[in-house]
């Protein structure tokens, strides 16, 4: 494959950046998750306090962002695998990028109520 084939065009450049950013964000979440879960062994009372803060509407929005990051990272990762290992992948990378974006938007729209429903009920009532 010629140099520069994988990330040709704006779509490839932005998907490359977004893939790295979402990977770092997911890593940061996992790091914090391991730390707060470890609290249960050190101080169950503090663990309960931390978990209680997770039930706020702001954290609900952050959870939606986490779902967005994981979903984009996973779908874009599959696209990268296709570009790297499918012989016609580089030729169709632009179409695959827009397919990933369309599927990501569709799935994120479907995740609004399951992820943000609790936050909306807290803010606006049942």
Backbone as a chain_set.jsonl record, in Angstrom:
{"seq": "XXXXXXXXXXXXXXXXXXXXXXXXXXXXXXXXXXXXXXXXXXXXXXXXXXXXXXXXXXXXXXXXXXXXXXXXXXXXXXXXXXXXXXXXXXXXXXXXXXXXXXXXXXXXXXXXXXXXXXXXXXXXXX", "coords": {"N": [[0.851, -1.174, 0.0], [0.636, 2.171, -0.9], [2.395, 4.917, 0.633], [0.555, 7.03, 2.782], [-1.915, 6.237, 1.927], [-3.79, 5.169, 3.701], [-4.834, 7.245, 5.354], [-5.95, 9.219, 3.673], [-7.295, 12.303, 2.714], [-9.716, 14.531, 4.312], [-11.576, 13.174, 5.925], [-10.228, 10.846, 6.703], [-8.099, 11.951, 8.171], [-9.428, 13.243, 10.324], [-10.781, 11.072, 11.429], [-8.629, 9.605, 12.306], [-7.56, 11.306, 14.303], [-9.805, 11.468, 16.032], [-10.024, 8.785, 16.748], [-7.729, 8.378, 18.297], [-8.142, 10.272, 20.364], [-10.577, 9.351, 21.506], [-9.674, 6.891, 22.373], [-7.816, 7.616, 24.387], [-9.558, 8.924, 26.173], [-11.237, 6.777, 26.917], [-9.348, 5.145, 28.149], [-8.683, 6.811, 30.332], [-11.164, 6.843, 31.674], [-11.315, 4.101, 32.386], [-9.141, 3.936, 34.139], [-9.965, 5.665, 36.255], [-12.257, 4.282, 36.967], [-11.229, 1.839, 37.948], [-9.864, 2.841, 40.166], [-12.0, 3.971, 41.728], [-13.525, 1.708, 42.186], [-11.77, 0.214, 43.693], [-11.966, 1.52, 46.071], [-14.002, 0.33, 47.545], [-12.896, -1.731, 49.012], [-11.181, -0.392, 50.687], [-12.619, 1.686, 51.999], [-15.789, 1.309, 52.529], [-17.828, 3.175, 53.099], [-16.926, 5.6, 51.965], [-16.834, 4.737, 49.336], [-19.573, 4.38, 48.839], [-20.363, 7.063, 48.976], [-19.023, 8.154, 46.772], [-20.19, 6.692, 44.674], [-22.784, 7.643, 44.922], [-22.495, 10.235, 43.947], [-22.366, 9.701, 41.282], [-24.902, 9.548, 40.367], [-25.954, 11.896, 39.479], [-27.351, 14.412, 37.241], [-25.332, 15.646, 35.67], [-23.277, 13.76, 35.595], [-24.682, 11.865, 34.241], [-24.75, 12.983, 31.675], [-22.015, 12.822, 31.155], [-21.766, 10.057, 31.102], [-23.192, 9.519, 28.775], [-21.461, 10.703, 26.958], [-19.311, 8.955, 27.329], [-20.397, 6.575, 26.306], [-20.664, 7.435, 23.667], [-17.948, 7.794, 22.979], [-16.879, 5.171, 23.29], [-18.445, 3.738, 21.47], [-17.885, 5.057, 19.002], [-15.109, 4.577, 18.878], [-15.032, 1.786, 18.737], [-16.51, 1.21, 16.341], [-15.036, 2.681, 14.446], [-12.612, 1.398, 14.75], [-13.204, -1.117, 13.648], [-13.549, -0.283, 11.031], [-10.943, 0.55, 10.446], [-9.608, -1.898, 10.611], [-10.792, -3.141, 8.399], [-9.845, -1.471, 6.335], [-7.11, -1.969, 6.548], [-6.837, -4.787, 6.177], [-8.535, -5.743, 4.189], [-8.433, -6.164, 0.773], [-9.605, -4.299, -0.934], [-10.078, -2.28, 0.779], [-8.664, 0.302, 1.158], [-9.592, 1.642, -1.107], [-12.286, 2.02, -0.611], [-12.426, 3.491, 1.701], [-13.434, 6.066, 2.314], [-16.218, 5.836, 1.894], [-16.696, 3.878, 3.808], [-16.021, 5.297, 6.1], [-18.073, 7.258, 6.208], [-20.225, 5.556, 6.445], [-19.697, 4.445, 8.958], [-19.98, 6.78, 10.488], [-22.707, 7.384, 10.038], [-23.972, 5.085, 11.132], [-23.036, 5.326, 13.741], [-24.254, 7.755, 14.579], [-26.96, 6.995, 14.375], [-27.075, 4.912, 16.299], [-26.34, 6.372, 18.56], [-28.491, 8.114, 18.785], [-30.417, 6.248, 19.454], [-29.497, 5.616, 21.958], [-30.106, 7.688, 23.605], [-32.453, 7.81, 25.343], [-32.141, 5.414, 27.034], [-29.676, 6.003, 28.304], [-29.726, 8.708, 29.143], [-32.211, 8.989, 30.317], [-32.652, 8.74, 33.122], [-31.339, 11.01, 34.114], [-32.874, 13.02, 32.893], [-35.344, 12.578, 34.126], [-34.648, 13.267, 36.743], [-34.092, 15.984, 36.442], [-36.432, 17.089, 35.278], [-38.575, 15.879, 36.433], [-40.829, 13.058, 36.926]], "CA": [[0.0, 0.0, 0.0], [1.466, 3.375, -0.95], [2.378, 5.773, 1.826], [-0.497, 8.028, 2.797], [-3.173, 5.708, 1.414], [-4.732, 4.882, 4.783], [-5.5, 8.416, 5.896], [-6.074, 10.22, 2.63], [-8.488, 13.134, 2.802], [-10.096, 15.076, 5.623], [-12.251, 12.164, 6.719], [-9.21, 9.978, 7.288], [-7.345, 12.697, 9.174], [-10.254, 13.449, 11.511], [-11.058, 9.787, 12.074], [-7.389, 9.247, 12.999], [-7.514, 12.121, 15.519], [-10.901, 11.059, 16.918], [-9.723, 7.446, 17.261], [-6.752, 8.528, 19.382], [-8.766, 11.007, 21.471], [-11.511, 8.466, 22.199], [-8.877, 5.872, 23.075], [-7.287, 8.224, 25.616], [-10.688, 9.145, 27.08], [-11.652, 5.476, 27.439], [-8.298, 4.738, 29.096], [-8.854, 7.625, 31.533], [-12.327, 6.313, 32.375], [-10.97, 2.816, 33.003], [-8.251, 4.226, 35.266], [-10.807, 6.192, 37.337], [-13.159, 3.205, 37.376], [-10.47, 0.912, 38.788], [-9.613, 3.512, 41.447], [-13.193, 4.091, 42.571], [-13.933, 0.365, 42.589], [-10.856, -0.203, 44.761], [-12.41, 2.158, 47.314], [-14.906, -0.544, 48.288], [-12.084, -2.522, 49.947], [-10.532, 0.514, 51.627], [-13.62, 2.38, 52.807], [-17.107, 1.154, 51.909], [-18.612, 4.404, 53.247], [-16.462, 6.525, 50.931], [-17.27, 4.177, 48.059], [-20.991, 4.721, 48.693], [-20.458, 8.502, 48.687], [-18.579, 8.355, 45.39], [-21.217, 6.142, 43.786], [-23.935, 8.554, 44.99], [-22.246, 11.377, 43.052], [-22.543, 9.252, 39.901], [-26.33, 9.553, 40.03], [-26.353, 13.267, 39.169], [-27.561, 14.633, 35.801], [-24.068, 15.967, 34.994], [-22.594, 12.496, 35.342], [-25.464, 11.233, 33.176], [-24.221, 13.506, 30.404], [-20.688, 12.237, 30.969], [-21.973, 8.667, 30.691], [-23.568, 9.55, 27.359], [-20.197, 10.945, 26.264], [-18.537, 7.712, 27.371], [-21.006, 5.677, 25.318], [-20.294, 7.966, 22.353], [-16.525, 7.518, 22.742], [-16.677, 3.727, 23.116], [-19.094, 3.315, 20.232], [-17.104, 5.539, 17.865], [-13.818, 3.892, 18.87], [-15.256, 0.413, 18.27], [-16.901, 1.205, 14.924], [-13.904, 3.147, 13.65], [-11.621, 0.319, 14.794], [-13.593, -2.103, 12.635], [-13.25, 0.323, 9.729], [-9.48, 0.512, 10.271], [-9.27, -3.288, 10.301], [-11.199, -3.379, 7.007], [-8.917, -0.754, 5.451], [-5.795, -2.607, 6.608], [-6.778, -6.206, 5.809], [-9.343, -6.026, 3.018], [-7.658, -5.654, -0.363], [-10.275, -3.128, -1.498], [-10.332, -1.343, 1.874], [-8.242, 1.685, 0.903], [-10.416, 2.237, -2.16], [-13.615, 2.335, -0.085], [-12.334, 4.018, 3.066], [-14.305, 7.235, 2.485], [-17.571, 5.323, 2.059], [-16.763, 3.199, 5.104], [-16.028, 6.331, 7.136], [-19.409, 7.845, 6.304], [-21.094, 4.497, 6.972], [-19.44, 4.42, 10.399], [-20.586, 7.973, 11.089], [-24.16, 7.226, 9.999], [-24.343, 4.07, 12.114], [-22.751, 5.901, 15.064], [-25.321, 8.718, 14.887], [-28.185, 6.23, 14.585], [-26.981, 4.226, 17.593], [-26.327, 7.378, 19.63], [-29.876, 8.563, 18.947], [-31.086, 5.184, 20.181], [-28.984, 5.539, 23.338], [-30.489, 8.884, 24.379], [-33.348, 7.508, 26.457], [-31.579, 4.502, 28.034], [-28.557, 6.58, 29.063], [-30.063, 10.008, 29.725], [-33.551, 8.987, 30.883], [-32.593, 8.996, 34.569], [-30.969, 12.426, 34.304], [-34.025, 13.836, 32.501], [-36.357, 12.48, 35.2], [-34.182, 14.05, 37.892], [-34.185, 17.414, 36.14], [-37.755, 17.559, 34.891], [-39.623, 15.118, 37.119], [-41.291, 11.843, 36.231]], "C": [[0.894, 1.233, 0.0], [1.33, 4.207, 0.319], [1.277, 6.809, 1.705], [-1.84, 7.523, 2.311], [-4.216, 5.589, 2.52], [-5.492, 6.112, 5.233], [-5.565, 9.546, 4.876], [-7.371, 10.993, 2.83], [-8.789, 13.579, 4.222], [-10.734, 14.036, 6.514], [-11.241, 11.269, 7.434], [-8.429, 10.672, 8.386], [-8.158, 12.841, 10.456], [-10.607, 12.142, 12.201], [-9.826, 9.305, 12.836], [-7.302, 9.996, 14.33], [-8.58, 11.647, 16.508], [-10.642, 9.68, 17.513], [-8.735, 7.53, 18.423], [-7.365, 9.221, 20.59], [-9.723, 10.099, 22.228], [-10.771, 7.362, 22.935], [-8.317, 6.391, 24.385], [-8.406, 8.444, 26.628], [-11.164, 7.833, 27.704], [-10.628, 4.969, 28.446], [-8.44, 5.499, 30.414], [-10.053, 7.136, 32.344], [-11.985, 5.014, 33.083], [-10.072, 3.001, 34.218], [-9.066, 4.709, 36.474], [-11.728, 5.102, 37.857], [-12.448, 2.197, 38.286], [-10.207, 1.548, 40.154], [-10.861, 3.58, 42.311], [-13.711, 2.725, 42.997], [-13.036, -0.159, 43.712], [-11.24, 0.408, 46.104], [-13.276, 1.24, 48.161], [-14.141, -1.391, 49.299], [-11.474, -1.638, 51.028], [-11.549, 1.141, 52.575], [-14.98, 2.271, 52.13], [-17.97, 2.412, 52.015], [-18.223, 5.43, 52.18], [-16.875, 6.049, 49.535], [-18.737, 4.54, 47.806], [-21.182, 6.205, 48.367], [-20.077, 8.789, 47.231], [-19.645, 7.867, 44.414], [-22.456, 7.038, 43.792], [-23.731, 9.762, 44.073], [-22.446, 10.991, 41.591], [-23.998, 9.311, 39.458], [-26.85, 10.956, 39.732], [-26.548, 13.425, 37.658], [-26.275, 14.958, 35.036], [-23.31, 14.689, 34.653], [-23.368, 11.696, 34.287], [-25.009, 11.695, 31.798], [-22.833, 12.94, 30.111], [-20.784, 10.77, 30.548], [-22.352, 8.583, 29.219], [-22.33, 9.808, 26.5], [-19.313, 9.709, 26.231], [-19.08, 6.711, 26.365], [-20.624, 6.128, 23.911], [-18.844, 7.626, 22.014], [-16.285, 6.04, 22.471], [-17.246, 3.265, 21.784], [-18.311, 3.789, 19.008], [-15.79, 4.769, 17.752], [-13.968, 2.467, 18.32], [-15.578, 0.372, 16.773], [-15.751, 1.651, 14.027], [-12.778, 2.111, 13.649], [-11.932, -0.775, 13.786], [-13.314, -1.578, 11.226], [-11.752, 0.262, 9.438], [-9.026, -0.905, 9.932], [-9.622, -3.597, 8.841], [-10.242, -2.697, 6.031], [-7.566, -1.472, 5.408], [-5.766, -4.004, 6.0], [-7.649, -6.599, 4.626], [-8.631, -5.398, 1.825], [-8.29, -4.415, -0.998], [-10.537, -2.057, -0.441], [-9.9, 0.083, 1.611], [-9.102, 2.389, -0.147], [-11.763, 2.72, -1.613], [-13.58, 2.983, 1.299], [-13.246, 5.228, 3.296], [-15.753, 6.788, 2.7], [-17.725, 4.618, 3.409], [-16.774, 4.217, 6.244], [-17.432, 6.9, 7.313], [-20.438, 6.817, 6.765], [-20.945, 4.386, 8.48], [-20.114, 5.608, 11.07], [-22.112, 7.865, 11.116], [-24.645, 6.224, 11.037], [-24.134, 4.591, 13.533], [-23.853, 6.879, 15.473], [-26.628, 7.983, 15.181], [-28.177, 5.542, 15.957], [-26.964, 5.212, 18.754], [-27.726, 7.954, 19.846], [-30.674, 7.528, 19.731], [-30.659, 5.085, 21.634], [-29.439, 6.712, 24.195], [-31.351, 8.509, 25.57], [-32.733, 6.543, 27.468], [-30.479, 5.134, 28.889], [-28.959, 7.852, 29.788], [-31.45, 10.07, 30.374], [-33.575, 9.319, 32.361], [-32.28, 10.47, 34.849], [-32.148, 13.339, 33.954], [-35.119, 13.776, 33.564], [-35.949, 13.253, 36.431], [-34.357, 15.552, 37.662], [-35.621, 17.893, 35.961], [-38.899, 16.826, 35.583], [-40.086, 13.944, 36.285], [-42.275, 12.243, 35.216]], "O": [[1.812, 1.331, 0.814], [0.293, 4.201, 0.983], [1.088, 7.398, 0.641], [-2.81, 8.281, 2.279], [-5.393, 5.877, 2.3], [-6.696, 6.028, 5.473], [-5.265, 10.697, 5.194], [-8.42, 10.402, 3.086], [-8.212, 13.086, 5.192], [-10.478, 14.002, 7.718], [-11.386, 10.974, 8.62], [-8.127, 10.067, 9.415], [-7.648, 12.593, 11.549], [-10.722, 12.102, 13.425], [-9.95, 8.674, 13.886], [-7.007, 9.397, 15.364], [-8.29, 11.449, 17.687], [-11.002, 9.428, 18.663], [-8.889, 6.827, 19.421], [-7.134, 8.803, 21.724], [-9.697, 10.067, 23.459], [-11.197, 6.942, 24.01], [-8.34, 5.683, 25.392], [-8.224, 8.178, 27.816], [-11.462, 7.789, 28.898], [-10.998, 4.422, 29.485], [-8.332, 4.908, 31.488], [-9.969, 7.026, 33.567], [-12.326, 4.837, 34.252], [-10.227, 2.3, 35.218], [-8.878, 4.217, 37.587], [-11.956, 5.007, 39.063], [-13.016, 1.756, 39.286], [-10.314, 0.878, 41.182], [-10.8, 3.28, 43.504], [-14.286, 2.602, 44.078], [-13.498, -0.895, 44.584], [-10.881, -0.122, 47.156], [-13.282, 1.364, 49.386], [-14.689, -1.736, 50.346], [-11.272, -2.084, 52.158], [-11.369, 1.131, 53.792], [-15.29, 3.067, 51.243], [-18.762, 2.69, 51.115], [-19.089, 6.052, 51.565], [-17.218, 6.853, 48.668], [-19.102, 4.954, 46.706], [-22.056, 6.563, 47.577], [-20.737, 9.574, 46.551], [-19.964, 8.552, 43.442], [-23.113, 7.176, 42.76], [-24.691, 10.26, 43.485], [-22.672, 11.86, 40.748], [-24.286, 9.136, 38.273], [-28.06, 11.179, 39.733], [-25.977, 12.662, 36.879], [-26.144, 14.583, 33.871], [-22.768, 14.554, 33.556], [-22.771, 10.935, 33.527], [-24.898, 10.894, 30.87], [-22.513, 12.62, 28.966], [-19.986, 10.296, 29.74], [-21.897, 7.693, 28.501], [-22.168, 9.203, 25.441], [-18.645, 9.442, 25.232], [-18.311, 6.069, 25.649], [-20.297, 5.301, 23.059], [-18.545, 7.219, 20.891], [-15.572, 5.688, 21.532], [-16.613, 2.498, 21.058], [-18.094, 3.015, 18.077], [-15.401, 4.356, 16.66], [-13.138, 2.004, 17.538], [-14.985, -0.408, 16.028], [-15.519, 1.065, 12.969], [-12.07, 1.967, 12.652], [-11.026, -1.302, 13.141], [-12.897, -2.328, 10.343], [-11.344, -0.042, 8.318], [-8.165, -1.097, 9.073], [-8.845, -4.236, 8.133], [-9.872, -3.282, 5.013], [-6.949, -1.57, 4.347], [-4.777, -4.377, 5.369], [-7.502, -7.706, 4.108], [-8.267, -4.223, 1.868], [-7.579, -3.571, -1.543], [-11.153, -1.034, -0.738], [-10.69, 1.004, 1.819], [-9.309, 3.6, -0.074], [-12.313, 3.71, -2.094], [-14.597, 3.017, 1.993], [-13.779, 5.384, 4.394], [-16.437, 7.3, 3.586], [-18.756, 4.746, 4.07], [-17.463, 4.018, 7.244], [-17.924, 7.011, 8.436], [-21.422, 7.178, 7.41], [-21.934, 4.249, 9.201], [-20.752, 5.454, 12.112], [-22.738, 8.219, 12.115], [-25.619, 6.482, 11.744], [-24.947, 4.335, 14.422], [-24.332, 6.827, 16.606], [-27.326, 8.32, 16.138], [-29.168, 5.593, 16.685], [-27.511, 4.924, 19.818], [-28.102, 8.25, 20.98], [-31.505, 7.878, 20.569], [-31.385, 4.527, 22.456], [-29.18, 6.727, 25.399], [-31.014, 8.855, 26.702], [-32.792, 6.817, 28.667], [-30.368, 4.828, 30.076], [-28.568, 8.054, 30.938], [-31.821, 11.105, 30.927], [-34.421, 10.092, 32.812], [-32.892, 11.089, 35.719], [-32.391, 14.326, 34.648], [-35.748, 14.789, 33.872], [-36.798, 13.839, 37.103], [-34.725, 16.292, 38.574], [-35.987, 18.969, 36.433], [-40.068, 17.127, 35.339], [-39.779, 13.843, 35.097], [-42.806, 11.392, 34.502]]}, "num_chains": 1, "name": "protein.A"}
